[in-house]
Short mmCIF file of C-alpha atoms in Angstrom, two decimals:
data_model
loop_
_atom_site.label_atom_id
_atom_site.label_comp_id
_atom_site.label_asym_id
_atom_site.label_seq_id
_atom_site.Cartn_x
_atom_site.Cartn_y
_atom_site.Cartn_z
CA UNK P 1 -7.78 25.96 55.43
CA UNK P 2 -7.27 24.60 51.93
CA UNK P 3 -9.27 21.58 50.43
CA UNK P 4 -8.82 19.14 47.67
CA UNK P 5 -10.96 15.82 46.56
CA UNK P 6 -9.31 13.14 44.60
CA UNK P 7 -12.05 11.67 42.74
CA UNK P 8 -12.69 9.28 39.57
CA UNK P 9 -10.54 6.23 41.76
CA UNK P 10 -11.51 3.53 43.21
CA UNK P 11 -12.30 5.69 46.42
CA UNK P 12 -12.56 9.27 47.03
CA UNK P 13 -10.15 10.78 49.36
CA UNK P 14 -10.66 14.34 50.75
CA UNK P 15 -7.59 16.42 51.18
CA UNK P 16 -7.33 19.12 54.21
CA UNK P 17 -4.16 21.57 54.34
CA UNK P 18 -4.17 24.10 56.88
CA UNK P 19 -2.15 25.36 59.64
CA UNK P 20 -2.97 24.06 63.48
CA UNK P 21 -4.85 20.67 61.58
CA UNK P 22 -3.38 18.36 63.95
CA UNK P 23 -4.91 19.75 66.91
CA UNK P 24 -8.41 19.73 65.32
CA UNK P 25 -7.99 16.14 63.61
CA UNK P 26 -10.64 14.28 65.47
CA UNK P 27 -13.08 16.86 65.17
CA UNK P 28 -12.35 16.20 61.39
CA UNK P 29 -12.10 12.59 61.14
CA UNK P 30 -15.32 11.84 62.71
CA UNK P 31 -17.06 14.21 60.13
CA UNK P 32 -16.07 11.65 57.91
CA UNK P 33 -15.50 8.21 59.76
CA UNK P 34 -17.89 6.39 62.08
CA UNK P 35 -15.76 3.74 63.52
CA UNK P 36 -15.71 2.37 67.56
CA UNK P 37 -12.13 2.20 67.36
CA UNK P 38 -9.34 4.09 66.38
CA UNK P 39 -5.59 2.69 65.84
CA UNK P 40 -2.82 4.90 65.29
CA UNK P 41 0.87 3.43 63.50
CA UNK P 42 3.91 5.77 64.10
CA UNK P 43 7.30 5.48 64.06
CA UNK P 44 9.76 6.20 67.09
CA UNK P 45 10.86 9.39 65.95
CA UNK P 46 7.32 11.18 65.76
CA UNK P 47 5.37 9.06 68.69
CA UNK P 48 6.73 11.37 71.33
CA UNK P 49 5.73 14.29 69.57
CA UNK P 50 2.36 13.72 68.50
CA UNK P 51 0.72 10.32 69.22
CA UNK P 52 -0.78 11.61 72.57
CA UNK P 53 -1.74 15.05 71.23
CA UNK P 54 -3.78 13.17 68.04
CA UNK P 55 -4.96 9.90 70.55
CA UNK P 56 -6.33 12.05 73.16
CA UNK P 57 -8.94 13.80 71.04
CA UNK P 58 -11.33 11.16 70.55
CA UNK P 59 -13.95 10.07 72.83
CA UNK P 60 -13.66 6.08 72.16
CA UNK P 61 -10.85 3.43 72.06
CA UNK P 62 -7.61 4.49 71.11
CA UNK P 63 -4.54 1.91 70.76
CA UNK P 64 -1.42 2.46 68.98
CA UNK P 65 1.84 0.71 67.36
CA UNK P 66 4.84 2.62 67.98
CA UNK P 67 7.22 0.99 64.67
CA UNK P 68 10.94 1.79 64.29
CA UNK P 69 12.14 4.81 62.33
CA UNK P 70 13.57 4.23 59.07
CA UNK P 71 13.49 2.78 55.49
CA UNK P 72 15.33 -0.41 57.13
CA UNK P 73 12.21 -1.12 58.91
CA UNK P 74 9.86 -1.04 56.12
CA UNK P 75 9.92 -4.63 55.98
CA UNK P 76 7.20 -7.31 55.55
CA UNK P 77 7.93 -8.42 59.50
CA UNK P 78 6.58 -4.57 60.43
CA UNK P 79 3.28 -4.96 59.12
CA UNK P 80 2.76 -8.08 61.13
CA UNK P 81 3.76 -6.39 64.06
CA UNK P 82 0.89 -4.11 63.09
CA UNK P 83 -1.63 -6.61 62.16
CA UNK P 84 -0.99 -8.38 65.79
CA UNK P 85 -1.68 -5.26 67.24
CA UNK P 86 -4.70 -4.56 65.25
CA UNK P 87 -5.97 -8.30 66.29
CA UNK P 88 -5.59 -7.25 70.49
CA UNK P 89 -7.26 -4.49 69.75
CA UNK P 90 -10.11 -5.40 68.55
CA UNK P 91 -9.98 -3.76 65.30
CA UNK P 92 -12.82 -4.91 62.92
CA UNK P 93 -13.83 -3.11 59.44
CA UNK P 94 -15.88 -0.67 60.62
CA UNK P 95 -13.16 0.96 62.11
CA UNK P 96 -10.07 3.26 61.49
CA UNK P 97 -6.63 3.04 61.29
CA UNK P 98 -4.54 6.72 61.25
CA UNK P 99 -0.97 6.72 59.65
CA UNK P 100 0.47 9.31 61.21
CA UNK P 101 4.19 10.00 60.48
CA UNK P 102 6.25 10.20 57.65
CA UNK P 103 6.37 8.42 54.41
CA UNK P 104 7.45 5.25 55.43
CA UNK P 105 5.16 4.93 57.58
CA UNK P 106 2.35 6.06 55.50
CA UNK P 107 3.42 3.46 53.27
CA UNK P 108 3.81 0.47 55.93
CA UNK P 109 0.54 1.72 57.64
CA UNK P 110 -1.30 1.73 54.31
CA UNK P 111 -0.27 -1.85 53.32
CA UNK P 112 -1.51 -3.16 56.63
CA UNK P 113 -4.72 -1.12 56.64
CA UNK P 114 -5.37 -2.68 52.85
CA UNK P 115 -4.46 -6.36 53.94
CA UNK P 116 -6.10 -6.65 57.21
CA UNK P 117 -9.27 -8.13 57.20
CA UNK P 118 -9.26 -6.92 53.22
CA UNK P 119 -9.48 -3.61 54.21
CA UNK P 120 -10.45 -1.47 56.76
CA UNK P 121 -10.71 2.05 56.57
CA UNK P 122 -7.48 4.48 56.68
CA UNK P 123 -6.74 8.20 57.43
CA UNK P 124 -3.38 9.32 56.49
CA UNK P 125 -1.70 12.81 58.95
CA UNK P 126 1.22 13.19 57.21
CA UNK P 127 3.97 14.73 59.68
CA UNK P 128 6.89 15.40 56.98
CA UNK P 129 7.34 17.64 54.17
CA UNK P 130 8.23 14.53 51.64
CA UNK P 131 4.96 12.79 53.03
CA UNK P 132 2.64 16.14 52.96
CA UNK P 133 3.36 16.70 49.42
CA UNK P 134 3.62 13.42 47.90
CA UNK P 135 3.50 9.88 49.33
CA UNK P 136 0.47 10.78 51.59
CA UNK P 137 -1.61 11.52 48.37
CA UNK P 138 -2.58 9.16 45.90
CA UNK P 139 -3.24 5.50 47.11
CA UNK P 140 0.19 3.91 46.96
CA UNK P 141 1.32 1.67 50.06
CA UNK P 142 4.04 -0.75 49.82
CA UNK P 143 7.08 -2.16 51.59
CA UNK P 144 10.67 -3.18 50.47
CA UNK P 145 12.41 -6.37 49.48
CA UNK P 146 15.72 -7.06 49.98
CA UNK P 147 15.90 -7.14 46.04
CA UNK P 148 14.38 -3.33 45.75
CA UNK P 149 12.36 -0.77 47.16
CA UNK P 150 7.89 -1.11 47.28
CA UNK P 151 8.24 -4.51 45.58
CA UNK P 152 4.74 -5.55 47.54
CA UNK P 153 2.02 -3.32 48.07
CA UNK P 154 -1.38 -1.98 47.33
CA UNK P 155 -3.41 0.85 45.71
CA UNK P 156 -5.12 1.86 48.83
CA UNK P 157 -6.78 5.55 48.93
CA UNK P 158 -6.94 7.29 52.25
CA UNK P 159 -10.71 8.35 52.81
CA UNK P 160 -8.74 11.56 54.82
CA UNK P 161 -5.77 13.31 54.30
CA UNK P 162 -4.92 15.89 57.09
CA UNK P 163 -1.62 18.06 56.33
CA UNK P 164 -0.48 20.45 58.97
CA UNK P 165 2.41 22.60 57.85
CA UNK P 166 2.82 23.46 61.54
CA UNK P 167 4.83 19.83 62.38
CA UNK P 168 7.08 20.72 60.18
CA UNK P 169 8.69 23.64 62.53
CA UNK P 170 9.64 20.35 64.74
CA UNK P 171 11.47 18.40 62.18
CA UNK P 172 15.03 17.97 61.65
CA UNK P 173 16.81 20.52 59.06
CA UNK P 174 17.71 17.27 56.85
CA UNK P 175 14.34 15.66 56.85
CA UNK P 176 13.17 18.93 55.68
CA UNK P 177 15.16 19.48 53.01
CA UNK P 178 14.41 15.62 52.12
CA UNK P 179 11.14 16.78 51.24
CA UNK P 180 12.17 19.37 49.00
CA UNK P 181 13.70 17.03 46.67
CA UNK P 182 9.65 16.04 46.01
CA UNK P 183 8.79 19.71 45.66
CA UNK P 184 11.41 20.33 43.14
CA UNK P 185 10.07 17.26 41.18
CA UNK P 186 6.54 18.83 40.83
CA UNK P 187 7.81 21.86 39.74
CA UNK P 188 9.64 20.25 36.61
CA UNK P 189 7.28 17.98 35.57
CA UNK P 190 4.19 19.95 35.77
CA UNK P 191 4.18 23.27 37.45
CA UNK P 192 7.30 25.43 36.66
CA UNK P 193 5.52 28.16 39.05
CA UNK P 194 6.04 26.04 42.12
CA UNK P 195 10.57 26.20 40.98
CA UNK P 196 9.38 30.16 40.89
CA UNK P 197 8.60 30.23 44.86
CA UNK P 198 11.41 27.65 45.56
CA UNK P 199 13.39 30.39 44.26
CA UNK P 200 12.67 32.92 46.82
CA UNK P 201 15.22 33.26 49.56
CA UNK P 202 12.19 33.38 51.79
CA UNK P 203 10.65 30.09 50.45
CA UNK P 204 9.96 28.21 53.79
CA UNK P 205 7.17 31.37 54.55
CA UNK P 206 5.45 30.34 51.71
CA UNK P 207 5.39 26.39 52.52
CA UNK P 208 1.20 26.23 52.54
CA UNK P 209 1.01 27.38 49.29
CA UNK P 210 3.72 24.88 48.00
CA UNK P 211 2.28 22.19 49.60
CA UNK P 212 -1.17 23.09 48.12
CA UNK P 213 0.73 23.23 44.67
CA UNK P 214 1.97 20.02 45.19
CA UNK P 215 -0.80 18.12 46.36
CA UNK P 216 -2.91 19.90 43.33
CA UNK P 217 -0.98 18.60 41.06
CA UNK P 218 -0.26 15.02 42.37
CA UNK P 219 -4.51 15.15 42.69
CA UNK P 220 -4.73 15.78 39.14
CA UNK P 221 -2.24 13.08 37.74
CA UNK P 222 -4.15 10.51 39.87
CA UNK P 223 -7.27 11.27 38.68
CA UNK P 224 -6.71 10.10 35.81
CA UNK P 225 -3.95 7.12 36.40
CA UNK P 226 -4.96 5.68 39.60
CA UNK P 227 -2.75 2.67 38.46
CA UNK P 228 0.51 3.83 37.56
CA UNK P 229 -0.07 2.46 33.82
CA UNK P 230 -0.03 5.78 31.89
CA UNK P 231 0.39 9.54 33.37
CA UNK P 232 0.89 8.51 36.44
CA UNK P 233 4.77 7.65 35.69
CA UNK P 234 6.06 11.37 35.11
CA UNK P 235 6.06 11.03 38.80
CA UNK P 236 8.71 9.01 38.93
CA UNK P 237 11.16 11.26 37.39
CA UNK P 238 14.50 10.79 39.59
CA UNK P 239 12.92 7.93 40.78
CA UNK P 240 14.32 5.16 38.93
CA UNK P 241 17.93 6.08 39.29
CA UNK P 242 16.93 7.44 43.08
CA UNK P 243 16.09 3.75 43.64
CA UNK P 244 18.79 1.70 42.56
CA UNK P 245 21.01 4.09 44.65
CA UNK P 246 19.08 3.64 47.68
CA UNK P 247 19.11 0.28 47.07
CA UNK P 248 23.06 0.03 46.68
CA UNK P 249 23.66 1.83 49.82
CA UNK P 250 21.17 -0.37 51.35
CA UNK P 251 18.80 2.10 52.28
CA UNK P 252 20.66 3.80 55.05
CA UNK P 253 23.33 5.92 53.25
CA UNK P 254 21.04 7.88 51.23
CA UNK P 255 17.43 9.14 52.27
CA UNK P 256 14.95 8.93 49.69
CA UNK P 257 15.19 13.03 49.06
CA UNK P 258 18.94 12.68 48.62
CA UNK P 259 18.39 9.59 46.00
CA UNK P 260 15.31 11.48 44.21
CA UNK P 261 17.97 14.42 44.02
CA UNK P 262 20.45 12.58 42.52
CA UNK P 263 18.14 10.71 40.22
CA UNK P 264 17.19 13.85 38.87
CA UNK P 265 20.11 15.14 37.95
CA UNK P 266 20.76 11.60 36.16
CA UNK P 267 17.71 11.96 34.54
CA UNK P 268 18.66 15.06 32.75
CA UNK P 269 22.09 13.83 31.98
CA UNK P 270 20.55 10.93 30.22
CA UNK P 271 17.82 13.52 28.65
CA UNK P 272 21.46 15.76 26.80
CA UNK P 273 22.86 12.26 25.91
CA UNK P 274 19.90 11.48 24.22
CA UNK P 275 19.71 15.01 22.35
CA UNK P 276 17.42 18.03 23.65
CA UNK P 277 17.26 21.64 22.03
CA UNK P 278 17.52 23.10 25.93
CA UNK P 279 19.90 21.95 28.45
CA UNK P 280 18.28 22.09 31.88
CA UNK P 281 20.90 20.47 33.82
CA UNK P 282 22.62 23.19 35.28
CA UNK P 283 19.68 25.01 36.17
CA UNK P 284 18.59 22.04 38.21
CA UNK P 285 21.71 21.59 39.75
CA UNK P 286 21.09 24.94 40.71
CA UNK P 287 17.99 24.78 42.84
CA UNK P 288 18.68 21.12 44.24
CA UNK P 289 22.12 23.17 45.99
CA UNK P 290 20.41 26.21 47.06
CA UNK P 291 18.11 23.99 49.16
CA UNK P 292 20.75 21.85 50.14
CA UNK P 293 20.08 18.89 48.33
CA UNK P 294 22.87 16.27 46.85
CA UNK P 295 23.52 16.05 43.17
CA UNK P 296 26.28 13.40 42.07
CA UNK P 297 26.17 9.81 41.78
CA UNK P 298 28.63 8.52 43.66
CA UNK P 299 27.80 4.86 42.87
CA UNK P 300 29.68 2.66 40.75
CA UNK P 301 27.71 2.73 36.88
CA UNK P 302 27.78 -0.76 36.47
CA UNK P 303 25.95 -1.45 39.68
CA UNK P 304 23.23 1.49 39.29
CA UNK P 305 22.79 -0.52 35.44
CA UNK P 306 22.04 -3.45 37.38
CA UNK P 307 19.65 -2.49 40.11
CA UNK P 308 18.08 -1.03 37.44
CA UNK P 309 16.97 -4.06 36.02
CA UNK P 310 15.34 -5.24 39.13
CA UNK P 311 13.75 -1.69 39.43
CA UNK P 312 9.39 -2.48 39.65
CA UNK P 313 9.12 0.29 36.39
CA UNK P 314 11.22 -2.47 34.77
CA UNK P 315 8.72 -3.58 31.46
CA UNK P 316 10.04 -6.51 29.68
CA UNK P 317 13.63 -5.45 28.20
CA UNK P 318 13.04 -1.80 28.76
CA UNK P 319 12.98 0.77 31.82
CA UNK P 320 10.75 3.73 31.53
CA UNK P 321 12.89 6.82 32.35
CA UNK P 322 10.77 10.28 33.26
CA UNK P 323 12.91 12.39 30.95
CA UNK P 324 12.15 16.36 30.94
CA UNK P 325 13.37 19.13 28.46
CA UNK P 326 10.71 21.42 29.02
CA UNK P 327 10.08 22.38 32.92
CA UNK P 328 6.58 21.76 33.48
CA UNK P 329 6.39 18.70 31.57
CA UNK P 330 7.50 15.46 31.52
CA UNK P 331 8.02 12.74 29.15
CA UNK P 332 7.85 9.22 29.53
CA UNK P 333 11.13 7.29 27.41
CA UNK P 334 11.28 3.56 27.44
CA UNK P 335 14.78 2.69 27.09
CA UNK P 336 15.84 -0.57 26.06
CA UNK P 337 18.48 -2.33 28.07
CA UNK P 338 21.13 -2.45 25.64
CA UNK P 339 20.59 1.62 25.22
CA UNK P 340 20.78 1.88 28.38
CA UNK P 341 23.62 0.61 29.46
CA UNK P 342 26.01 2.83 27.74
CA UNK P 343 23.92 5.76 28.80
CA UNK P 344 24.13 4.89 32.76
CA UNK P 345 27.90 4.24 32.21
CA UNK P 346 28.25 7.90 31.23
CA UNK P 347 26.85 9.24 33.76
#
């Protein structure tokens, strides 16, 4: 078993990757929680697989909230489904409430564990690749608006983060490759070792060690930009694009590692319109195909330029793009609007 601790935020989370986690997660929780209740949040997908193997380890109160799978559900209405639950339960601040799917709902389950009661303590057992090396890690919880995606949320750390690579042997090819999208990310804009094992025809072997990669370096960015004011931005590179094509296709025709993919590539196109002494593009094209990732923007420019506008990374007349020309480090470009424009339009 591998360990990381987040420290220097607001609260310290403890990271545990290892393989067979989720059938020792009480045994782990309880080193670090006290609580007299437990409530679990996970979506219909990964309920059947794993709420009764995680709720039947602990020797107290369990209830759960089973929440629909999908982005379409990470709505405003789900946390209060949550929240009710957590009231006829019982819940109260001493105790703990375990996200334990994917990353929507370690985002939905994070909001409501930062709202209710103003806060009551949170575990997150991320069950997806995507989650396990990014949206588990790092304090951000949030839910959409019909106007874009995370548009309310919270910095919230997890006290625990327990990441089993063994769930992901149950997961559907897609959502797997989903995730890579997020592994491919790190690599470029911080660890160009992590493209290296991507690279090897035998990369899913190695999947511990990437995830450990991952999570090191999204622990180290956060460390230091706990906000998202600073640093903490390189993470978004494919992000902003990503976004305004989820949002066009109204978050059902593209999953988030499909719309990070594509954002990527966009990224890099802007990065040669903009001049750079090394084009990367098609060597990221490269990778995002081998793993079986998307890489064209099929939406119309006009309407990405616009979405962008609403986009949360939005400052004043500008949007921060995460631009890279050298892989393992990323740049942060504000872009004014009227720069822009042209730019997206050539895509």
């Amino acid at each position: 078993m591998k360990q990381l601790t987040l420290s220097g935020t607001s609260s310290r989370s403890d990271i545990l990757i290892g393989r067979g986690l989720l059938g020792q997660a009480a045994s782990h929780i309880l080193e670090v929680f006290s609580p007299s209740r437990v409530h679990i949040v996970a979506d219909s997908n990964v309920a059947p697989l794993y709420l009764d193997k995680l709720a039947s380890q602990f020797g107290l109160p369990v209830s759960s909230t089973v929440i629909p799978a999908g982005e379409a559900y990470k709505r405003l209405t789900t946390v209060e489904t949550i929240y009710r639950d957590l009231l006829e339960a019982g819940m109260t601040r001493k105790d703990l409430v375990i996200a334990l799917g994917g990353g929507v709902t370690g985002d939905i389950t994070g909001f409501a564990a930062a709202t209710f009661l103003r806060g009551v303590s949170l575990c997150q057992v991320p069950t997806t690749l995507l989650a396990q090396v990014d949206s588990s890690v790092g304090g951000k919880t949030g839910v959409d608006l019909p106007e874009g995606k995370n548009l309310v949320g919270a910095f919230y750390q997890p006290r625990l983060v327990l990441i089993d690579p063994d769930v992901l042997d149950t997961l559907p090819a897609q959502t797997f490759i989903d995730g890579m999208a997020e592994v491919i990310k790190a690599g470029y804009i911080a660890n160009p070792d992590i493209l290296s094992m991507v690279s090897a025809p035998d990369y899913r072997a190695n999947i511990e060690n990437i995830i450990y990669e991952c999570v090191k370096m999204k622990r180290d960015v956060v460390a230091q930009d706990e906000r998202d004011t600073g640093l903490r931005m390189i993470l978004n590179f494919g992000h902003t694009v990503g976004h305004a094509a989820e949002k066009l296709g109204n978050y059902t025709a593209l999953t988030h590692g499909q719309a990070v993919a594509i954002g990527m590539v966009a990224a890099m196109q802007i990065s040669n319109q903009l001049g750079t002494d090394t084009d990367l593009l098609p060597g990221l094209i490269d990778i995002l195909q081998k793993v079986g990732l998307p890489t064209e923007l099929t939406n119309d420019r006009e309407e990405i330029f616009h979405a962008l506008l609403s986009d949360k990374k939005k400052m004043g007349a500008t949007v921060n793009f995460i631009l890279v020309r050298t892989p393992g480090k990323a740049e942060i470009v504000p872009i004014a609007a009227e720069t822009l424009h042209p730019l997206i339009l050539n895509l």
